[in-house]
Coordinates of C-alpha atoms in Angstrom, one line a residue:
M1 CA 39.8 41.6 -2.3
K2 CA 37.4 42.6 0.2
R3 CA 34.5 41.4 -2.2
L4 CA 36.6 38.2 -2.5
L5 CA 36.7 37.7 1.1
F6 CA 33.5 38.5 2.0
L7 CA 32.4 35.9 -0.6
I8 CA 34.4 33.4 1.1
A9 CA 33.1 34.2 4.1
F10 CA 29.7 34.0 3.2
L11 CA 30.1 30.5 1.9
G12 CA 31.4 29.4 4.5
T13 CA 28.4 31.1 6.9
M14 CA 26.0 29.0 4.5
G15 CA 27.6 26.1 4.0
S16 CA 27.9 25.5 8.1
L17 CA 24.3 26.2 7.5
W18 CA 23.8 23.6 5.5
A19 CA 25.5 21.3 7.6
Q20 CA 23.4 22.4 10.6
T21 CA 20.1 21.6 8.5
V22 CA 21.4 17.8 8.1
E23 CA 21.3 15.4 10.8
N24 CA 20.7 11.7 11.6
L25 CA 17.6 10.4 12.2
F26 CA 18.9 8.2 14.9
E27 CA 22.5 6.8 16.3
W28 CA 23.8 3.5 16.1
Q29 CA 24.9 2.3 20.0
G30 CA 27.8 -0.5 20.2
E31 CA 27.4 -3.3 17.2
N32 CA 23.1 -3.2 16.7
G33 CA 22.5 -0.5 19.3
I34 CA 19.6 1.9 18.4
V35 CA 19.2 5.5 19.8
A36 CA 16.1 7.2 19.1
K37 CA 16.1 11.1 19.1
P38 CA 12.8 12.6 21.4
K39 CA 12.3 15.3 18.9
F40 CA 11.6 12.9 16.2
L41 CA 8.8 11.3 18.3
G42 CA 6.3 13.9 18.3
L43 CA 3.2 11.4 18.2
S44 CA 4.3 8.8 20.4
R45 CA 2.6 7.4 23.0
N46 CA 2.9 3.9 23.2
Q47 CA 0.1 3.4 25.8
E48 CA -0.3 0.0 27.1
L49 CA -3.5 -1.7 24.5
P50 CA -7.3 -2.6 26.2
N51 CA -7.8 -5.7 28.2
M52 CA -9.7 -6.5 25.3
P53 CA -8.6 -9.7 22.9
L54 CA -6.3 -8.8 20.4
Y55 CA -6.1 -10.9 16.8
T56 CA -3.5 -10.9 14.0
Y57 CA -5.1 -9.6 10.3
M58 CA -1.6 -10.2 8.3
E59 CA 1.8 -11.7 9.1
Y60 CA 4.9 -10.7 6.7
D61 CA 8.0 -12.4 6.9
V62 CA 11.1 -10.5 6.1
H63 CA 14.8 -10.5 5.6
S64 CA 17.8 -8.7 6.9
D65 CA 20.9 -9.5 4.5
N66 CA 22.4 -11.4 5.9
G67 CA 19.6 -13.8 6.8
D68 CA 18.3 -13.3 9.1
S69 CA 14.2 -13.9 9.3
Y70 CA 12.1 -11.2 11.0
C71 CA 7.7 -11.9 11.0
I72 CA 5.8 -8.7 11.0
K73 CA 2.1 -9.1 12.3
M74 CA -0.3 -6.2 12.1
R75 CA -3.5 -6.8 14.5
G76 CA -6.5 -5.3 15.5
V77 CA -8.1 -5.3 19.2
G78 CA -11.5 -5.8 19.9
N79 CA -12.5 -6.9 15.7
K80 CA -11.9 -10.5 14.5
E81 CA -11.8 -9.7 10.7
M82 CA -9.8 -6.4 9.8
S83 CA -12.4 -3.7 8.4
K84 CA -13.0 -3.5 4.7
G85 CA -10.8 0.0 4.7
G86 CA -7.9 -1.9 5.3
D87 CA -6.4 -0.6 8.7
Y88 CA -5.5 -1.8 11.5
D89 CA -4.3 -1.1 15.7
F90 CA -1.1 -1.2 16.2
F91 CA 2.0 -3.9 14.3
E92 CA 4.5 -6.1 16.4
I93 CA 8.0 -7.5 15.4
H94 CA 9.0 -10.8 16.3
H95 CA 12.8 -13.0 15.9
N96 CA 13.6 -15.8 16.3
G97 CA 9.6 -17.1 17.6
K98 CA 10.4 -13.9 20.8
M99 CA 8.3 -10.3 20.0
I100 CA 10.7 -7.8 20.4
L101 CA 8.3 -4.7 19.3
R102 CA 5.2 -4.3 19.5
Y103 CA 4.2 -1.1 18.8
N104 CA 0.8 1.1 19.8
P105 CA 0.3 4.4 17.5
F106 CA -1.2 7.7 18.3
G107 CA -3.9 6.4 15.2
I108 CA -5.2 4.0 12.8
L109 CA -2.6 2.8 10.7
Y110 CA -3.0 2.2 6.9
D111 CA -1.1 1.0 4.1
N112 CA 2.1 3.3 2.7
R113 CA 0.0 5.2 -0.1
Y114 CA 0.3 8.3 1.4
M115 CA 4.7 7.6 2.2
T116 CA 4.9 6.7 -2.2
V117 CA 2.4 9.2 -3.7
N118 CA 0.5 6.3 -4.4
A119 CA 3.2 4.3 -5.5
S120 CA 2.4 1.2 -3.5
K121 CA -0.2 0.1 -1.3
D122 CA 1.7 -2.3 0.4
Y123 CA 1.8 -1.9 4.5
F124 CA 5.1 -0.9 5.4
I125 CA 8.4 0.0 3.5
K126 CA 11.7 -2.1 4.3
V127 CA 14.9 -0.3 3.2
P128 CA 18.2 -2.1 4.2
L129 CA 20.6 -0.4 5.6
S130 CA 23.3 -2.6 6.4
N131 CA 24.2 -6.5 6.0
G132 CA 22.0 -7.1 9.5
S133 CA 19.9 -4.0 9.7
F134 CA 16.8 -2.5 7.4
A135 CA 14.1 0.5 8.7
L136 CA 10.4 0.2 8.2
F137 CA 8.4 2.5 7.3
F138 CA 4.7 2.3 8.2
G139 CA 1.6 4.3 7.1
G140 CA -0.8 6.1 9.2
W141 CA -4.9 7.0 8.0
F142 CA -5.6 9.9 6.7
F143 CA -8.6 11.5 7.6
G144 CA -9.0 14.7 5.7
C145 CA -7.9 17.4 7.9
G146 CA -5.0 19.7 7.4
E147 CA -2.5 17.5 9.5
A148 CA -0.4 14.8 7.3
P149 CA -1.4 10.6 8.3
E150 CA 1.4 9.4 11.1
M151 CA 4.2 7.6 9.4
I152 CA 6.1 5.5 11.6
V153 CA 10.2 4.5 11.2
V154 CA 10.9 1.5 12.9
V155 CA 15.0 0.3 13.0
V156 CA 15.6 -3.3 12.9
S157 CA 19.4 -5.2 14.1
G158 CA 19.7 -8.1 14.9
D159 CA 17.2 -9.0 18.2
K160 CA 16.6 -5.3 18.2
A161 CA 13.6 -3.3 16.7
K162 CA 13.3 0.4 18.1
V163 CA 10.7 3.2 16.9
V164 CA 12.9 6.3 16.2
F165 CA 10.3 8.2 14.0
D166 CA 6.6 9.3 14.7
D167 CA 5.1 12.2 13.4
N168 CA 2.9 13.8 10.3
A169 CA 4.1 13.0 6.7
Y170 CA 2.3 13.2 3.8
A171 CA 5.4 12.1 1.2
Y172 CA 5.2 14.6 -2.6
K173 CA 8.5 13.2 -4.2
Y174 CA 9.1 9.4 -3.5
T175 CA 12.5 6.8 -4.5
P176 CA 12.3 3.3 -3.6
G177 CA 15.4 1.1 -3.0
E178 CA 18.3 1.1 -2.4
H179 CA 18.5 4.8 -3.1
F180 CA 15.6 5.0 -0.9
S181 CA 14.5 9.2 -0.2
M182 CA 11.4 10.4 0.6
E183 CA 10.3 14.4 0.7
Y184 CA 7.2 14.6 2.5
V185 CA 5.0 17.9 4.4
D186 CA 3.1 17.8 7.8
D187 CA 0.7 20.5 6.8
V188 CA -1.7 19.3 4.0
E189 CA -4.6 22.1 4.6
G190 CA -6.2 23.1 1.4
L191 CA -4.6 20.0 -0.8
Y192 CA -7.9 18.2 -0.7
D193 CA -9.7 21.8 -2.1
S194 CA -10.2 20.7 -5.6
Y195 CA -11.3 17.4 -7.8
T196 CA -7.4 17.0 -8.4
V197 CA -4.8 16.4 -5.7
E198 CA -2.0 18.0 -6.3
F199 CA 1.3 19.2 -4.7
T200 CA 2.0 22.9 -6.8
E201 CA 4.9 24.9 -6.2
S202 CA 3.2 27.1 -4.2
F203 CA 1.3 25.2 -2.5
L204 CA 5.4 23.4 -1.4
K205 CA 6.4 27.0 -1.0
S206 CA 4.6 28.0 1.6
R207 CA 4.8 24.8 3.8
M208 CA 7.8 23.2 5.5
K209 CA 9.5 20.5 3.6
Y210 CA 11.3 17.1 4.7
K211 CA 13.6 14.9 3.4
I212 CA 14.4 11.6 4.6
W213 CA 16.9 9.6 3.3
R214 CA 19.4 6.4 3.1
E215 CA 23.5 7.1 3.6
G216 CA 25.2 4.0 4.0
N217 CA 23.8 1.9 7.0
M218 CA 22.1 5.6 8.3
L219 CA 19.0 7.6 7.6
K220 CA 19.6 11.5 7.0
Y221 CA 17.0 13.8 7.9
K222 CA 16.9 17.8 6.9
S223 CA 14.3 20.1 6.8
W224 CA 13.7 23.7 5.3
K225 CA 10.9 25.9 3.6

């Protein structure tokens, strides 16, 4: 009997600990208000751009499921043409002819290869959240050091867009589409020591791991080691 009671108490404690490790990446407020959490904005600086010419390298039209139209612009400072490497400096989101977000990241932005385990080299990932909202994932340039590339997550709803995540992230598991999920690490020291880039069990075991996934109209987050 004592063993049974102990097991029930243990499982209850473990369930409580598990619940504490899973949380919303952001919060909804009212009809389409988006509330970011400072803990997920470790690289956020969004400083003013220098007083130099600004150029648009690429534009993408995206739509929410209810038909709202948005224009995503990848832009650069000073250089009229995008570099051969395909990197850019900052991005903007426009809705009904109005800029609703301009974001200047911590580092240089790039395509999404480090967020998708090389499954895609598009310039962002779009994850639908509800009929009128979606998330956009933008990836940073990888400099080959111990820190993973920058990853930025923006939530868009109606005439609002807000950055809810800006931190280091290098994915080792990725599921696209409606059942979107991403597992990643923020420390990749030693990953490129050999010719084959491989997330081995021993490599992952020694590092903190994180997961972001879609659940209804929300992005969920957890971390573990």
